[in-house]
CSV table of C-alpha atoms and ligand atoms in Angstrom, one decimal:
chain,number,residue,atom,x,y,z
A,1,MET,CA,21.6,182.3,66.9
A,2,ALA,CA,19.3,184.8,69.2
A,3,GLU,CA,17.1,182.1,70.8
A,4,ASN,CA,20.1,179.7,71.5
A,5,PRO,CA,22.5,182.0,73.2
A,6,ASP,CA,23.9,178.5,74.7
A,7,PRO,CA,24.8,176.2,72.3
A,8,HIS,CA,25.6,173.7,74.6
A,9,ASP,CA,22.2,173.6,76.0
A,10,LEU,CA,20.8,171.1,74.2
A,11,PHE,CA,17.0,171.6,75.4
A,12,SER,CA,16.7,175.2,74.1
A,13,LEU,CA,18.0,174.0,70.1
A,14,PRO,CA,15.7,173.8,67.1
A,15,GLY,CA,13.7,170.9,67.0
A,16,PHE,CA,12.4,170.8,70.5
A,17,THR,CA,10.2,173.8,70.1
A,18,ARG,CA,7.4,171.1,68.7
A,19,PRO,CA,6.4,167.8,69.4
A,20,ALA,CA,8.6,165.3,67.3
A,21,PRO,CA,6.7,163.3,64.3
A,22,HIS,CA,4.1,160.6,65.0
A,23,GLY,CA,2.4,159.9,61.7
A,24,GLY,CA,3.7,160.8,58.4
A,25,PHE,CA,7.1,160.1,57.1
A,26,PRO,CA,8.8,163.0,58.7
A,27,ALA,CA,9.4,166.1,56.0
A,28,TYR,CA,12.4,168.0,58.1
A,29,GLU,CA,15.8,166.6,59.8
A,30,LEU,CA,16.8,167.3,63.3
A,31,PHE,CA,19.8,167.3,64.4
A,32,PRO,CA,21.4,164.2,65.8
A,33,GLU,CA,21.4,165.2,69.6
A,34,VAL,CA,18.1,166.2,69.4
A,35,ALA,CA,16.7,163.0,67.7
A,36,TYR,CA,18.6,161.4,70.2
A,37,GLU,CA,17.1,163.6,73.1
A,38,ILE,CA,13.7,162.6,72.0
A,39,VAL,CA,14.1,159.0,71.5
A,40,HIS,CA,15.9,158.5,74.8
A,41,ASP,CA,13.9,160.7,76.5
A,42,GLU,CA,10.5,158.9,75.1
A,43,LEU,CA,12.0,155.2,76.2
A,44,LEU,CA,12.2,156.4,80.0
A,45,LEU,CA,8.6,155.5,80.2
A,46,ASP,CA,9.3,151.5,79.3
A,47,GLY,CA,10.1,149.1,82.5
A,48,VAL,CA,13.5,148.8,83.4
A,49,ALA,CA,14.6,145.5,82.2
A,50,ARG,CA,16.0,144.5,85.2
A,51,MET,CA,13.3,144.9,87.3
A,52,ASN,CA,11.4,142.9,84.5
A,53,LEU,CA,11.1,139.0,86.5
A,54,ALA,CA,8.2,137.9,83.8
A,55,THR,CA,10.9,138.0,81.1
A,56,PHE,CA,13.1,135.0,80.1
A,57,CYS,CA,15.9,136.9,78.6
A,58,THR,CA,19.2,138.5,79.3
A,59,THR,CA,19.1,141.4,80.9
A,60,TRP,CA,22.5,141.9,82.1
A,61,ILE,CA,25.9,141.3,80.4
A,62,ASP,CA,29.8,142.3,81.7
A,63,GLU,CA,31.4,145.0,79.8
A,64,PRO,CA,33.5,142.5,77.8
A,65,ALA,CA,30.5,141.2,76.5
A,66,ARG,CA,29.2,144.9,75.5
A,67,ARG,CA,32.5,145.5,73.8
A,68,LEU,CA,32.5,142.8,71.5
A,69,MET,CA,28.5,143.5,70.7
A,70,ALA,CA,29.6,147.2,69.5
A,71,GLU,CA,32.5,145.6,67.7
A,72,SER,CA,30.7,143.4,65.4
A,73,LEU,CA,27.8,145.7,65.0
A,74,ASP,CA,28.1,146.2,61.1
A,75,LYS,CA,28.9,142.0,60.8
A,76,ASN,CA,26.1,140.6,59.1
A,77,ILE,CA,25.7,136.4,60.1
A,78,VAL,CA,24.8,135.3,56.6
A,79,ASP,CA,27.7,136.9,55.1
A,80,LYS,CA,29.8,133.7,56.0
A,81,ASP,CA,32.3,134.1,52.9
A,82,GLU,CA,33.2,137.9,53.8
A,83,TYR,CA,33.5,137.3,57.8
A,84,PRO,CA,34.3,133.6,57.8
A,85,GLN,CA,34.9,133.7,61.4
A,86,THR,CA,32.2,134.6,62.1
A,87,ALA,CA,31.0,131.5,60.7
A,88,GLU,CA,33.6,129.7,62.4
A,89,LEU,CA,32.6,130.6,65.7
A,90,GLU,CA,29.0,129.6,64.9
A,91,HIS,CA,30.4,125.9,64.1
A,92,ARG,CA,32.4,126.2,66.9
A,93,CYS,CA,29.2,127.0,69.2
A,94,VAL,CA,26.6,124.2,67.5
A,95,ARG,CA,29.1,121.5,68.4
A,96,MET,CA,29.6,122.7,71.9
A,97,LEU,CA,26.2,122.5,72.1
A,98,ALA,CA,25.9,119.6,70.3
A,99,ASP,CA,28.3,117.9,72.9
A,100,LEU,CA,26.9,119.5,75.9
A,101,TRP,CA,23.5,117.3,75.1
A,102,HIS,CA,25.1,114.7,74.3
A,103,ALA,CA,24.9,114.0,70.8
A,104,PRO,CA,26.4,110.8,69.6
A,105,ASP,CA,29.0,112.8,67.2
A,106,PRO,CA,29.2,116.6,67.9
A,107,ALA,CA,31.8,116.7,65.0
A,108,THR,CA,29.4,116.1,62.2
A,109,THR,CA,25.8,116.9,63.4
A,110,LEU,CA,24.1,119.9,62.2
A,111,GLY,CA,22.4,123.0,63.7
A,112,THR,CA,22.2,126.5,63.3
A,113,SER,CA,22.1,129.7,65.4
A,114,THR,CA,18.5,131.4,64.6
A,115,THR,CA,17.1,134.7,66.0
A,116,GLY,CA,15.7,133.0,69.1
A,117,SER,CA,13.7,130.2,70.0
A,118,SER,CA,10.7,131.0,68.0
A,119,GLU,CA,12.5,130.4,65.2
A,120,ALA,CA,14.8,127.5,66.2
A,121,ALA,CA,11.5,125.6,67.3
A,122,MET,CA,9.8,126.4,64.0
A,123,LEU,CA,13.2,125.0,62.0
A,124,GLY,CA,13.0,122.0,64.2
A,125,GLY,CA,9.4,121.6,63.7
A,126,LEU,CA,9.8,122.0,60.2
A,127,ALA,CA,12.8,119.3,59.7
A,128,ALA,CA,10.6,116.8,61.6
A,129,LYS,CA,7.5,117.4,59.5
A,130,PHE,CA,9.9,116.8,56.2
A,131,ARG,CA,11.1,113.7,57.9
A,132,TRP,CA,7.5,112.2,58.4
A,133,ARG,CA,6.8,113.1,54.7
A,134,ALA,CA,9.7,111.3,53.5
A,135,ARG,CA,8.4,108.6,55.8
A,136,GLY,CA,5.5,108.2,53.7
A,137,GLY,CA,3.2,110.7,55.7
A,138,THR,CA,0.3,112.2,53.9
A,139,GLY,CA,-2.9,113.4,55.6
A,140,THR,CA,-2.9,116.8,57.8
A,141,PRO,CA,0.5,116.7,60.2
A,142,ASN,CA,0.2,116.7,64.0
A,143,LEU,CA,2.3,117.9,66.7
A,144,VAL,CA,1.6,116.7,70.0
A,145,SER,CA,2.4,118.4,73.4
A,146,GLY,CA,1.6,120.1,76.5
A,147,PRO,CA,1.0,123.4,77.4
A,148,VAL,CA,3.6,125.1,75.1
A,149,GLN,CA,4.6,128.7,73.9
A,150,VAL,CA,3.0,130.9,71.7
A,151,CYS,CA,5.9,130.0,68.8
A,152,TRP,CA,4.4,126.2,68.9
A,153,GLU,CA,1.0,128.2,68.1
A,154,LYS,CA,2.8,130.1,65.3
A,155,PHE,CA,4.5,127.1,63.9
A,156,ALA,CA,1.4,125.0,63.6
A,157,ARG,CA,-0.7,128.0,61.9
A,158,TYR,CA,2.2,129.0,59.3
A,159,PHE,CA,3.0,125.7,58.4
A,160,ASP,CA,-0.3,123.8,58.8
A,161,VAL,CA,0.2,121.5,61.4
A,162,GLU,CA,-2.4,120.8,64.0
A,163,LEU,CA,-1.4,121.3,67.4
A,164,ARG,CA,-2.3,119.0,70.1
A,165,GLN,CA,-2.2,120.6,73.1
A,166,VAL,CA,-2.9,117.8,76.1
A,167,PRO,CA,-5.4,119.5,78.9
A,168,LEU,CA,-3.9,119.4,82.2
A,169,ARG,CA,-6.1,117.1,83.8
A,170,GLY,CA,-6.9,117.6,87.8
A,171,ASP,CA,-3.7,118.7,89.6
A,172,ARG,CA,-1.4,118.6,86.6
A,173,TYR,CA,0.8,121.4,85.4
A,174,THR,CA,2.6,119.2,82.6
A,175,LEU,CA,2.3,117.0,80.2
A,176,HIS,CA,1.5,113.6,81.5
A,177,PRO,CA,2.7,110.8,79.7
A,178,ASP,CA,0.3,108.7,80.2
A,179,ASP,CA,-2.2,111.1,78.5
A,180,LEU,CA,0.1,110.6,74.6
A,181,ALA,CA,-1.3,107.5,73.4
A,182,ALA,CA,-4.9,109.2,73.0
A,183,TYR,CA,-3.1,112.3,70.9
A,184,CYS,CA,-0.5,110.4,68.9
A,185,ASP,CA,-1.5,108.9,65.6
A,186,ALA,CA,0.5,108.1,62.3
A,187,ASN,CA,0.4,111.3,61.4
A,188,THR,CA,1.7,112.9,64.4
A,189,ILE,CA,5.2,114.4,62.8
A,190,ALA,CA,6.9,114.5,66.7
A,191,VAL,CA,5.9,115.2,70.2
A,192,VAL,CA,7.2,118.3,71.8
A,193,PRO,CA,8.0,118.4,75.7
A,194,THR,CA,8.9,121.4,77.2
A,195,PHE,CA,12.4,121.6,79.5
A,196,GLY,CA,11.0,124.5,81.5
A,197,GLN,CA,7.5,125.7,80.7
A,198,THR,CA,6.3,128.9,79.9
A,199,PHE,CA,3.9,129.2,82.5
A,200,THR,CA,5.1,127.3,85.5
A,201,GLY,CA,8.9,127.3,85.0
A,202,LEU,CA,8.7,123.4,85.6
A,203,PHE,CA,10.6,120.7,83.5
A,204,GLU,CA,8.5,118.2,81.5
A,205,ASP,CA,9.6,114.8,82.2
A,206,VAL,CA,11.2,114.1,78.8
A,207,ALA,CA,12.7,110.5,79.9
A,208,ALA,CA,9.2,109.4,81.1
A,209,ILE,CA,7.5,111.0,77.3
A,210,SER,CA,10.6,109.2,75.7
A,211,ALA,CA,9.5,105.7,77.3
A,212,ALA,CA,5.8,106.2,76.8
A,213,LEU,CA,6.5,106.2,72.8
A,214,ASP,CA,8.7,103.2,73.4
A,215,ARG,CA,5.6,101.7,74.3
A,216,LEU,CA,3.3,103.0,72.1
A,217,HIS,CA,5.9,101.3,69.1
A,218,ALA,CA,6.4,98.4,70.9
A,219,SER,CA,2.3,97.5,71.0
A,220,GLY,CA,2.2,98.6,67.2
A,221,GLY,CA,1.8,102.1,67.0
A,222,PRO,CA,3.5,104.5,65.4
A,223,ASP,CA,7.3,105.4,65.9
A,224,ILE,CA,7.3,108.9,67.1
A,225,PRO,CA,10.3,111.4,67.1
A,226,ILE,CA,10.8,113.9,70.1
A,227,HIS,CA,11.4,117.6,69.7
A,228,VAL,CA,12.4,119.0,73.0
A,229,ASP,CA,11.8,122.4,73.5
A,230,ALA,CA,14.2,123.8,75.7
A,231,ALA,CA,14.4,127.2,75.8
A,232,SER,CA,15.2,128.1,79.1
A,233,GLY,CA,16.0,124.3,80.5
A,234,GLY,CA,19.1,123.6,78.0
A,235,PHE,CA,21.2,126.0,79.2
A,236,LEU,CA,20.5,124.7,83.2
A,237,GLY,CA,19.9,121.1,83.3
A,238,PRO,CA,23.2,120.1,82.0
A,239,PHE,CA,25.2,122.5,84.6
A,240,THR,CA,22.8,122.0,87.6
A,241,ALA,CA,20.8,119.0,87.1
A,242,PRO,CA,23.3,116.9,85.7
A,243,ASP,CA,21.6,113.6,86.1
A,244,LEU,CA,18.4,114.9,84.9
A,245,VAL,CA,18.0,112.9,81.6
A,246,TRP,CA,16.1,114.9,79.0
A,247,ASP,CA,18.5,115.4,75.9
A,248,PHE,CA,20.6,113.1,73.1
A,249,ARG,CA,21.3,110.6,75.9
A,250,LEU,CA,17.4,109.8,74.8
A,251,PRO,CA,17.6,108.3,71.4
A,252,ARG,CA,13.9,109.6,70.8
A,253,VAL,CA,15.3,113.2,70.9
A,254,LYS,CA,16.1,114.1,67.2
A,255,SER,CA,16.6,117.7,67.9
A,256,ILE,CA,16.2,120.0,70.5
A,257,ASN,CA,15.8,124.3,70.7
A,258,ALA,CA,17.8,126.5,73.5
A,259,SER,CA,17.6,130.3,73.6
A,260,GLY,CA,20.5,131.5,73.6
A,261,HIS,CA,19.1,135.5,74.7
A,262,LYS,CA,17.9,133.3,77.9
A,263,THR,CA,20.1,131.5,80.7
A,264,GLY,CA,22.5,130.8,77.4
A,265,LEU,CA,23.2,134.5,78.9
A,266,ALA,CA,24.3,135.8,75.4
A,267,PRO,CA,22.4,139.2,74.8
A,268,LEU,CA,18.9,139.7,72.8
A,269,GLY,CA,18.8,138.2,69.5
A,270,VAL,CA,20.3,134.6,69.4
A,271,GLY,CA,18.7,131.0,69.8
A,272,TRP,CA,20.2,127.4,69.0
A,273,VAL,CA,18.3,124.1,67.4
A,274,VAL,CA,20.6,121.1,66.8
A,275,TRP,CA,19.8,118.0,65.1
A,276,ARG,CA,20.8,114.6,66.8
A,277,GLU,CA,22.8,113.3,63.7
A,278,ALA,CA,23.3,115.0,60.1
A,279,ALA,CA,20.3,112.7,59.0
A,280,ASP,CA,17.9,114.1,60.9
A,281,LEU,CA,18.1,117.1,59.1
A,282,PRO,CA,16.3,116.5,55.5
A,283,ARG,CA,18.6,118.0,53.1
A,284,GLU,CA,16.1,119.8,51.0
A,285,LEU,CA,15.9,122.2,53.8
A,286,VAL,CA,19.1,123.4,53.8
A,287,PHE,CA,19.7,126.4,51.0
A,288,ASP,CA,23.1,126.9,49.2
A,289,VAL,CA,23.2,130.2,48.2
A,290,ASP,CA,25.8,131.6,46.1
A,291,TYR,CA,26.5,134.8,47.4
A,292,LEU,CA,29.0,137.4,46.6
A,293,GLY,CA,31.5,135.2,45.5
A,294,GLY,CA,30.8,132.4,47.8
A,295,HIS,CA,28.9,129.4,48.1
A,296,MET,CA,26.8,129.3,51.8
A,297,PRO,CA,24.8,126.5,53.0
A,298,THR,CA,21.9,128.2,55.0
A,299,PHE,CA,18.9,127.0,57.0
A,300,ASN,CA,17.1,129.6,58.4
A,301,LEU,CA,13.6,131.7,58.2
A,302,ASN,CA,16.3,135.4,58.1
A,303,PHE,CA,18.5,135.8,55.7
A,304,SER,CA,20.0,138.7,57.0
A,305,ARG,CA,20.5,138.8,60.9
A,306,PRO,CA,23.3,140.3,63.4
A,307,GLY,CA,26.7,138.4,64.2
A,308,GLY,CA,27.4,140.0,67.6
A,309,GLN,CA,25.0,137.8,69.5
A,310,VAL,CA,26.5,134.7,68.1
A,311,ILE,CA,29.8,136.2,68.2
A,312,THR,CA,29.4,137.2,72.5
A,313,GLN,CA,27.7,133.7,72.9
A,314,TYR,CA,31.0,131.8,72.2
A,315,TYR,CA,32.4,134.6,74.5
A,316,ASP,CA,30.1,133.3,77.0
A,317,PHE,CA,31.1,129.7,76.3
A,318,ILE,CA,34.6,129.9,76.7
A,319,ARG,CA,34.8,132.6,79.4
A,320,LEU,CA,32.7,130.6,81.6
A,321,GLY,CA,32.8,127.0,80.3
A,322,ARG,CA,30.9,124.2,82.2
A,323,ALA,CA,32.6,125.5,85.8
A,324,GLY,CA,31.2,129.2,84.8
A,325,TYR,CA,27.6,128.1,83.3
A,326,THR,CA,27.8,125.7,86.6
A,327,ARG,CA,28.7,128.6,89.3
A,328,VAL,CA,27.0,130.9,87.9
A,329,GLN,CA,23.2,129.1,87.2
A,330,SER,CA,23.8,127.7,90.8
A,331,ALA,CA,24.0,131.4,92.2
A,332,ILE,CA,20.6,132.1,90.3
A,333,TYR,CA,18.9,129.0,91.5
A,334,LEU,CA,20.0,130.0,95.3
A,335,VAL,CA,18.6,133.7,94.4
A,336,ALA,CA,15.4,132.2,93.2
A,337,ARG,CA,15.1,129.6,96.6
A,338,HIS,CA,15.6,132.6,98.6
A,339,PHE,CA,12.5,134.2,97.0
A,340,ALA,CA,10.3,131.3,97.2
A,341,GLU,CA,10.9,130.9,101.0
A,342,GLY,CA,10.4,134.5,101.5
A,343,LEU,CA,7.5,134.2,99.7
A,344,ARG,CA,6.3,131.5,101.4
A,345,ALA,CA,6.9,133.1,105.0
A,346,LEU,CA,4.7,135.9,103.9
A,347,GLY,CA,1.5,133.9,104.0
A,348,PRO,CA,-1.3,133.6,101.6
A,349,PHE,CA,0.8,131.5,98.9
A,350,GLU,CA,1.0,128.2,97.3
A,351,LEU,CA,4.0,127.5,95.9
A,352,ILE,CA,3.9,125.5,92.5
A,353,HIS,CA,7.9,125.9,91.3
A,354,ALA,CA,10.3,127.0,94.1
A,355,GLY,CA,13.1,127.1,92.2
A,356,GLU,CA,14.5,124.0,92.4
A,357,PRO,CA,17.2,122.8,89.9
A,358,GLU,CA,15.7,119.2,89.6
A,359,ARG,CA,12.3,120.7,88.9
A,360,GLY,CA,12.2,123.3,87.2
A,361,ILE,CA,14.1,126.7,85.9
A,362,THR,CA,15.6,129.6,87.9
A,363,ALA,CA,12.0,130.7,88.3
A,364,VAL,CA,9.1,130.7,90.9
A,365,ALA,CA,5.8,130.4,90.0
A,366,TRP,CA,2.7,130.4,93.0
A,367,ARG,CA,-1.1,130.8,93.1
A,368,LEU,CA,-2.7,132.8,95.6
A,369,VAL,CA,-4.5,130.7,98.4
A,370,ASP,CA,-8.4,130.8,98.5
A,371,GLY,CA,-9.9,133.4,100.9
A,372,ALA,CA,-8.3,136.7,99.8
A,373,ASP,CA,-10.4,139.8,98.7
A,374,TYR,CA,-8.0,140.6,96.1
A,375,ASN,CA,-6.1,138.4,93.3
A,376,LEU,CA,-3.1,138.4,91.9
A,377,TYR,CA,-3.6,140.5,89.2
A,378,ASP,CA,-4.0,143.5,91.9
A,379,LEU,CA,-0.5,142.6,93.4
A,380,SER,CA,0.9,142.6,90.0
A,381,ASP,CA,-0.4,146.2,89.9
A,382,ARG,CA,0.8,146.9,93.3
A,383,LEU,CA,4.2,145.9,92.3
A,384,ARG,CA,4.2,147.5,89.0
A,385,VAL,CA,3.3,151.0,90.9
A,386,ARG,CA,7.3,150.0,92.4
A,387,GLY,CA,8.9,149.3,88.8
A,388,TRP,CA,8.5,145.4,89.3
A,389,LEU,CA,7.3,143.6,86.4
A,390,ILE,CA,5.9,140.2,87.1
A,391,ALA,CA,3.5,138.6,85.0
A,392,ALA,CA,0.0,137.1,86.6
A,393,TYR,CA,-1.8,134.8,84.3
A,394,PRO,CA,-4.8,132.0,83.9
A,395,LEU,CA,-3.0,128.4,83.8
A,396,PRO,CA,-3.7,126.9,80.3
A,397,ALA,CA,-6.5,124.9,79.4
A,398,ASP,CA,-8.1,122.9,81.2
A,399,ARG,CA,-7.1,124.8,84.5
A,400,GLN,CA,-7.8,128.0,82.4
A,401,ASP,CA,-9.7,129.2,85.9
A,402,GLU,CA,-7.1,129.4,88.0
A,403,THR,CA,-4.4,132.7,88.2
A,404,ILE,CA,-1.2,131.8,88.9
A,405,MET,CA,1.9,134.7,89.0
A,406,ARG,CA,6.1,134.0,87.8
A,407,ALA,CA,8.9,135.7,88.7
A,408,VAL,CA,12.1,134.5,86.1
A,409,PHE,CA,15.3,134.8,88.3
A,410,ARG,CA,18.1,135.7,85.8
A,411,HIS,CA,22.1,136.4,86.5
A,412,GLY,CA,22.2,139.9,87.8
A,413,PHE,CA,19.5,139.4,90.2
A,414,THR,CA,21.0,139.7,93.5
A,415,VAL,CA,19.8,138.6,97.2
A,416,ASP,CA,19.3,142.1,98.2
A,417,MET,CA,17.3,143.0,95.0
A,418,VAL,CA,15.3,139.8,96.4
A,419,GLN,CA,15.0,141.6,99.9
A,420,LEU,CA,13.8,144.8,98.3
A,421,LEU,CA,11.1,143.0,95.9
A,422,LEU,CA,9.8,141.0,99.1
A,423,ALA,CA,9.5,144.2,101.1
A,424,ASP,CA,7.3,145.6,98.2
A,425,ILE,CA,5.2,142.3,98.0
A,426,ARG,CA,4.9,142.9,101.7
A,427,ARG,CA,4.0,146.3,101.5
A,428,GLY,CA,1.3,145.7,98.1
A,429,LEU,CA,-0.4,143.0,100.1
A,430,ARG,CA,-0.7,145.2,102.9
A,431,GLN,CA,-2.0,147.9,100.9
A,432,LEU,CA,-4.6,145.4,99.2
A,433,THR,CA,-6.0,144.1,102.7
A,434,ASP,CA,-6.4,147.7,104.2
A,435,ASN,CA,-7.8,149.4,101.3
A,436,PRO,CA,-9.8,146.2,99.3
A,437,ARG,CA,-11.3,147.1,95.9
A,438,ARG,CA,-14.7,146.6,95.4
A,439,THR,CA,-13.8,145.2,92.3
A,440,PRO,CA,-10.8,143.3,91.9
A,441,LEU,CA,-8.7,143.7,88.8
A,442,THR,CA,-9.1,141.9,85.6
A,443,ARG,CA,-6.3,140.7,83.9
A,444,ALA,CA,-6.5,143.2,80.8
A,445,GLU,CA,-7.1,146.1,83.3
A,446,ALA,CA,-3.4,144.7,85.1
A,447,GLY,CA,-2.0,145.3,81.7
A,448,GLY,CA,-0.5,142.8,79.5
A,449,PHE,CA,3.4,141.6,79.4
A,450,THR,CA,3.1,137.9,80.0
A,451,HIS,CA,4.5,135.5,77.2
A,452,ASP,CA,1.4,133.3,76.3
A,453,ALA,CA,-0.3,135.9,74.0
A,454,ARG,CA,-3.1,133.5,72.8
A,455,PRO,CA,-4.2,133.4,69.5
A,456,GLU,CA,-7.7,135.1,68.4
A,457,VAL,CA,-9.1,132.4,66.6
A,458,PRO,CA,-10.9,129.5,68.8
A,459,GLU,CA,-8.9,127.2,69.9
A,460,GLN,CA,-9.3,123.7,68.0
A,461,GLY,CA,-9.6,121.0,70.6
A,462,PRO,CA,-7.8,118.0,69.8
A,463,PRO,CA,-10.4,115.2,69.4
A,464,PRO,CA,-8.7,112.1,70.7
A,465,ARG,CA,-8.0,109.0,69.6
A,466,ALA,CA,-11.2,106.5,70.2
B,1,PLP,C1,9.8,127.2,76.2
B,1,PLP,C2,9.6,128.1,75.4
B,1,PLP,N1,9.6,128.3,74.0
B,1,PLP,C3,9.9,129.0,73.3
B,1,PLP,C4,10.2,130.2,73.6
B,1,PLP,C5,10.3,131.2,72.8
B,1,PLP,O1,11.6,132.0,72.7
B,1,PLP,P1,12.2,133.4,72.3
B,1,PLP,O2,11.7,134.6,73.0
B,1,PLP,O3,13.9,132.8,71.9
B,1,PLP,O4,12.2,133.3,70.3
B,1,PLP,C6,10.0,130.7,75.0
B,1,PLP,C7,9.7,132.1,75.6
B,1,PLP,O5,9.7,132.4,76.4
B,1,PLP,C8,9.8,129.5,76.0
B,1,PLP,O6,9.6,129.8,77.5
């Protein structure tokens, strides 16, 4: 072809002479290399995942895990009859998690993999709703929690449950057990403590919450089960704070969700929910589907899902075991604490969570001390210029007037990267001090890459019981 004398020069191939289709369904074909390069180049504008400290999710996996993901690209986890070994690995993971979280009989309890903690939370919530109904519950079911991740707001909206989020009073950052009695009643399907809060990374005190519910029941009140949202904490506490009692060691805890693709170290796309005992998962929620000659029980919102994430999760479990997970998670806490110390030394910050394994997840959360003529959105914006993605956002009700910042440290982030980040924070602070903006940035102007998308409708404040 005259216009393309060098067939190896990709960028002169037909297809690069006009922009890629954006709107209507494309009429013509492109060479695969051309289409690939267009998509690849478009993605250059995305942030660098490993510099994204706003995410909780896995951004580094080792080479064998990548190989397993590639090898299982074509396996649908729902086809349990066709891929019985994938189904077996999923079962083994459920049993291992039941053991890790101290279920009374890990061999017989039930659980499932999901697409992430959101689906797992919905399944845990649905089981609680069905159990409440089986106990004779009528009226509008409600769920009581502290400030929760948006998945619980979705659950409440999608499944007609009233969400009663206990506001943060005074200087509190987590759900306080003393507040519970005023929010619980006979229609409370469950209390949901978060073991590793999204906003601050702090653990809510599941044992104290359980004890408060024991007292409520003993004084003639309802007997309310607990579902623990351990999206991030479920793969940390057992290894790095084993004496912290938050799991099935508490008889009131009936189900737990966790994200395999967060601290579970699996690639994106897997979560887990496990019930204390088989009887805690109502039978009517489990579908037995006849499919391609097989007989398959499923309890999921999706039907087809990729199998690779579950397969790779099993690889992580057997590759690392308790010893390996303890080593990896301890190293990440070390990195988080190193960052917290550096941040403290920089000056104008008050640390809310400094990455202590007994207090919260592998994250650091901080606020700006009063008196600065810039805000945390300004700092977030400055850091973004250098490629760091670190979320700044307001605290939830009733502390919405306070802005905080949170950095989540994950496997693959090193002490050396902390040094680079601290140097950029120092540089950013100097720029902000030397060139004060007339109007500090707003949250919207700073861009949104947080996990706490609020619903568009006004929130209904829970009416405290008289
Ligand atoms: C406490 C908590 N629960 C649930 C979720 C939702 O998890 P996923 O992203 O796996 O759906 C998150 C996500 O950050 C979270 O922090």
